[in-house]
Short mmCIF file of C-alpha atoms in Angstrom, two decimals:
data_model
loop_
_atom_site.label_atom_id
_atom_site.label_comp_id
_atom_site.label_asym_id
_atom_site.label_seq_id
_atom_site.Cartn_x
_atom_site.Cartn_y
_atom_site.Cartn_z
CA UNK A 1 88.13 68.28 20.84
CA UNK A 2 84.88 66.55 21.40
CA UNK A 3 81.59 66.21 19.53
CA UNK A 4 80.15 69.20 21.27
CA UNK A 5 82.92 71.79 20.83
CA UNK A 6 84.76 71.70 23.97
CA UNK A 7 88.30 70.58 24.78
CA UNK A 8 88.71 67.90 27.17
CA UNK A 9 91.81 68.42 28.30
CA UNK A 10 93.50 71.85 30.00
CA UNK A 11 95.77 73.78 28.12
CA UNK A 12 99.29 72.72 28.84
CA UNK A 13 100.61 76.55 29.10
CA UNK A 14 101.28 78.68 32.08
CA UNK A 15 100.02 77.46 35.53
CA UNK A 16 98.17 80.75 36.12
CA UNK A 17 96.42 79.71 33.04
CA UNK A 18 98.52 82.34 30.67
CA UNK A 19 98.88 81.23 27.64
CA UNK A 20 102.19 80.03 26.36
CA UNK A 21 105.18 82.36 26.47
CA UNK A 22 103.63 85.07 28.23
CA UNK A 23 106.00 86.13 31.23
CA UNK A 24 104.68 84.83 34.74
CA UNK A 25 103.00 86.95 37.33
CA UNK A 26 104.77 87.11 40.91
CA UNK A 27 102.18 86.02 43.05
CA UNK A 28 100.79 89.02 45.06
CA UNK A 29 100.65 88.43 49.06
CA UNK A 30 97.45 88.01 50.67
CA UNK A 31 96.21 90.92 52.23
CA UNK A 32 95.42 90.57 56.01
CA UNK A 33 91.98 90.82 57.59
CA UNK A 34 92.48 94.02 59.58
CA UNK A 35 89.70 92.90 63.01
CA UNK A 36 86.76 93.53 63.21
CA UNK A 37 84.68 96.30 65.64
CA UNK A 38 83.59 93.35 67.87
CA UNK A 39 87.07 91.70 67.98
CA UNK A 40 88.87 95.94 69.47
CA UNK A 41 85.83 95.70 72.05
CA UNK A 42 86.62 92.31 73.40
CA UNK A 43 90.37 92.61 73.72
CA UNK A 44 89.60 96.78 75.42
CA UNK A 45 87.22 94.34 77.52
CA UNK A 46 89.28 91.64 78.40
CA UNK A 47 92.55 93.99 79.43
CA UNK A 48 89.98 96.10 81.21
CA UNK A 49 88.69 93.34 83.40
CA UNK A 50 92.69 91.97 84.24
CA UNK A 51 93.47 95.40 85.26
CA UNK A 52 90.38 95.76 87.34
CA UNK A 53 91.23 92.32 88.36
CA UNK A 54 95.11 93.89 89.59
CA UNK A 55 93.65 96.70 91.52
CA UNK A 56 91.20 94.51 93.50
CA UNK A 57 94.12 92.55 94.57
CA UNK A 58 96.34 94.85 95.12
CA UNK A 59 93.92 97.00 97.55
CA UNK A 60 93.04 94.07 98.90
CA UNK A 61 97.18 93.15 99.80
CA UNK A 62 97.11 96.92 101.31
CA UNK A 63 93.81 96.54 103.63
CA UNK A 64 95.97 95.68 106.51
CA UNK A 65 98.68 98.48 105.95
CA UNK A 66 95.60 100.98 106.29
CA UNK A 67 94.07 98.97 109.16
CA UNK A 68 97.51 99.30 111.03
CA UNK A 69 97.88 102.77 110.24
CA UNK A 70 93.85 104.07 111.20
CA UNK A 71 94.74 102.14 114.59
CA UNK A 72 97.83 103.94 115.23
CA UNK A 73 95.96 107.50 114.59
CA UNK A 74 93.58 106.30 117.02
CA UNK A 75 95.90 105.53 119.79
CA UNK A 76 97.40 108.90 118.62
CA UNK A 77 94.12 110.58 119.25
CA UNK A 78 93.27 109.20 122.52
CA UNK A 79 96.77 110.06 123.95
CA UNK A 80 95.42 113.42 122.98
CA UNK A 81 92.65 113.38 125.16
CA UNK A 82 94.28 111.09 128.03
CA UNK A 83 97.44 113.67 128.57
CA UNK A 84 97.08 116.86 130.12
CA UNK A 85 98.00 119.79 129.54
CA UNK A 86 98.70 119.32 126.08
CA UNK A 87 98.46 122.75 124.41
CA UNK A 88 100.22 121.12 121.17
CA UNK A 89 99.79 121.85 117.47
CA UNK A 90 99.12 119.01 115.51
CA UNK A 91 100.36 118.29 111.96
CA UNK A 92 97.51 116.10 110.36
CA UNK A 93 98.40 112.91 108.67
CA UNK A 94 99.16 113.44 104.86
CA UNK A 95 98.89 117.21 105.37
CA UNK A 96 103.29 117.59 104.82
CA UNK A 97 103.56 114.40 102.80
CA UNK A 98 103.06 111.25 101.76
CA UNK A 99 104.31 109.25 104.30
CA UNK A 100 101.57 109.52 106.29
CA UNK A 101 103.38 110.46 109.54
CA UNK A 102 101.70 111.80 112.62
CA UNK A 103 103.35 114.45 114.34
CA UNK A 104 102.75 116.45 117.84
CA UNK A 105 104.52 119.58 118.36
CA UNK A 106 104.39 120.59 122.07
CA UNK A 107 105.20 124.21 123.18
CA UNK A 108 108.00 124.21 125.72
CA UNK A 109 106.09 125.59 128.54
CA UNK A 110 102.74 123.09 128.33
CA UNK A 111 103.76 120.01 127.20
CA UNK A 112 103.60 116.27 129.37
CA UNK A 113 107.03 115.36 130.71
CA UNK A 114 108.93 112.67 128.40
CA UNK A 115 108.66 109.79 130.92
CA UNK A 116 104.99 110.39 131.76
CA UNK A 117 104.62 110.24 128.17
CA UNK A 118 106.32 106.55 128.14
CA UNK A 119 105.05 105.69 130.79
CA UNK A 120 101.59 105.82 129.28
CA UNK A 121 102.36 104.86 126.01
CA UNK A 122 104.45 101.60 127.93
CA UNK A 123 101.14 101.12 130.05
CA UNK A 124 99.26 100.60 126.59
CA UNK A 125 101.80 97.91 125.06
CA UNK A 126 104.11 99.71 123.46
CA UNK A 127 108.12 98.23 124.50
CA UNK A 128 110.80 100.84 124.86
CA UNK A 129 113.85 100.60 122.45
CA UNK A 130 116.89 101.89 121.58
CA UNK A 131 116.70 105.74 120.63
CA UNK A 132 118.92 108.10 118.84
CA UNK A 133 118.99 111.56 119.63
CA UNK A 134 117.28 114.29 119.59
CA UNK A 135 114.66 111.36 120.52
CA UNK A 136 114.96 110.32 124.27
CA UNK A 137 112.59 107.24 123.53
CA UNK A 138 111.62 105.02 120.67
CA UNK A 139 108.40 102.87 121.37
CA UNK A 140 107.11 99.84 119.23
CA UNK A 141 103.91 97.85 119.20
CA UNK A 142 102.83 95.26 117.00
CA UNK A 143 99.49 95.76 115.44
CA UNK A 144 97.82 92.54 112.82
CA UNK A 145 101.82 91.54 112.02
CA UNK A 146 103.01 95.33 111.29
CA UNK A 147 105.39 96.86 113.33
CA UNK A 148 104.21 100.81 114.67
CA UNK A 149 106.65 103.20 116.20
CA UNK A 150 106.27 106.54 118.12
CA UNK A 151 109.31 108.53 118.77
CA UNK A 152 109.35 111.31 121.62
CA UNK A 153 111.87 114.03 121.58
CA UNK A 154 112.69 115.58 124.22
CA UNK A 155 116.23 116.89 125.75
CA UNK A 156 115.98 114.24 128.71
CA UNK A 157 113.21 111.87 129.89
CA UNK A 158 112.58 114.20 133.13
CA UNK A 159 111.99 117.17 130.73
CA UNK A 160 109.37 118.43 128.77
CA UNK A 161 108.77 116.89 125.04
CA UNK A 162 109.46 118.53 121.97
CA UNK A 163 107.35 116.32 119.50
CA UNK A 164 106.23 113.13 118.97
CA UNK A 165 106.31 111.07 115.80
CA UNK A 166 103.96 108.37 115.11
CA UNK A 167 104.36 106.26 111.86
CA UNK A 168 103.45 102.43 110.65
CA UNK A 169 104.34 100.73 107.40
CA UNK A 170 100.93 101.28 105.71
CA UNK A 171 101.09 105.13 106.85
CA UNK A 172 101.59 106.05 102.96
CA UNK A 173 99.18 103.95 101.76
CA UNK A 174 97.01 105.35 104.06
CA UNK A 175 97.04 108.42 102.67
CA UNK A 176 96.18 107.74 99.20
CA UNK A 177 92.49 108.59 99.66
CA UNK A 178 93.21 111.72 101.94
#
């Protein structure tokens, strides 16, 4: 003990400072720091802006699937107009499903004969290849690196068609905003 009272040196009992012989406390584990209001609103932020981030790409990687398919309708749509008589009833893209598919129904007293039909379409770009019945021919044309079919049913190239069948690859994406 010193002049003044105090002890200079620490007891030498329990490290907890407990004194001697009393039993020793387990230490309790540190609670954790649950975060903060700030810290929920920057990670909602941050995996907000990488899925924003996803979908901007993604519809970007689709923006030439769409462009195929709107150019396909079109030519679809002008071979409307181009071939008479048509008198056909037309199945709207997106209307029956999601493939996107554009279909012509002809009746079988007023529709264009099968190889006039070719013949236009061929006279456009589209190459002839090999068809499987009930379709007499299966077209193709490359539009921006995708490949676009139309199929024409009909029972022989010098009859009347049946229906015709437009599709591309992009034809269901196309229809996501229809």
């Amino acid at each position: 003990m010193s002049d003044s009272g105090f002890v200079d040196e620490a007891p030498t009992g329990a490290p907890d400072g407990a004194p001697d012989g009393a039993p020793e406390r387990a230490r309790a584990p540190r609670s954790r720091r649950r975060p903060g209001p700030a810290a929920i609103v920057f990670v909602v932020l941050v995996v907000g802006l990488l899925a924003f981030g996803g979908w901007a790409w993604s519809s970007r990687a689709h923006a030439d699937d769409v462009a195929a398919y709107e150019s396909l309708a079109r030519e679809v749509e002008e071979l409307d107009r181009s071939m008479v008589p048509l008198g056909h009833s037309e199945l709207p893209p997106c209307r029956e499903g999601v493939d996107g598919r554009i279909t012509r129904t002809y009746p079988p007293s007023t529709g264009p004969q099968a190889a006039e039909l070719v013949g236009y379409l061929e006279q456009k770009g589209w190459t002839q290849g090999t068809a499987v019945p009930p379709v007499v021919a299966h077209l193709t044309r490359v539009e921006d690196g995708h490949v676009l079919t139309v199929d024409v049913a009909a029972g022989a190239l010098n009859q009347l068609v049946a229906s015709l069948t437009a599709s591309s690859p992009g034809s269901a994406v196309g229809c996501l905003g229809r």
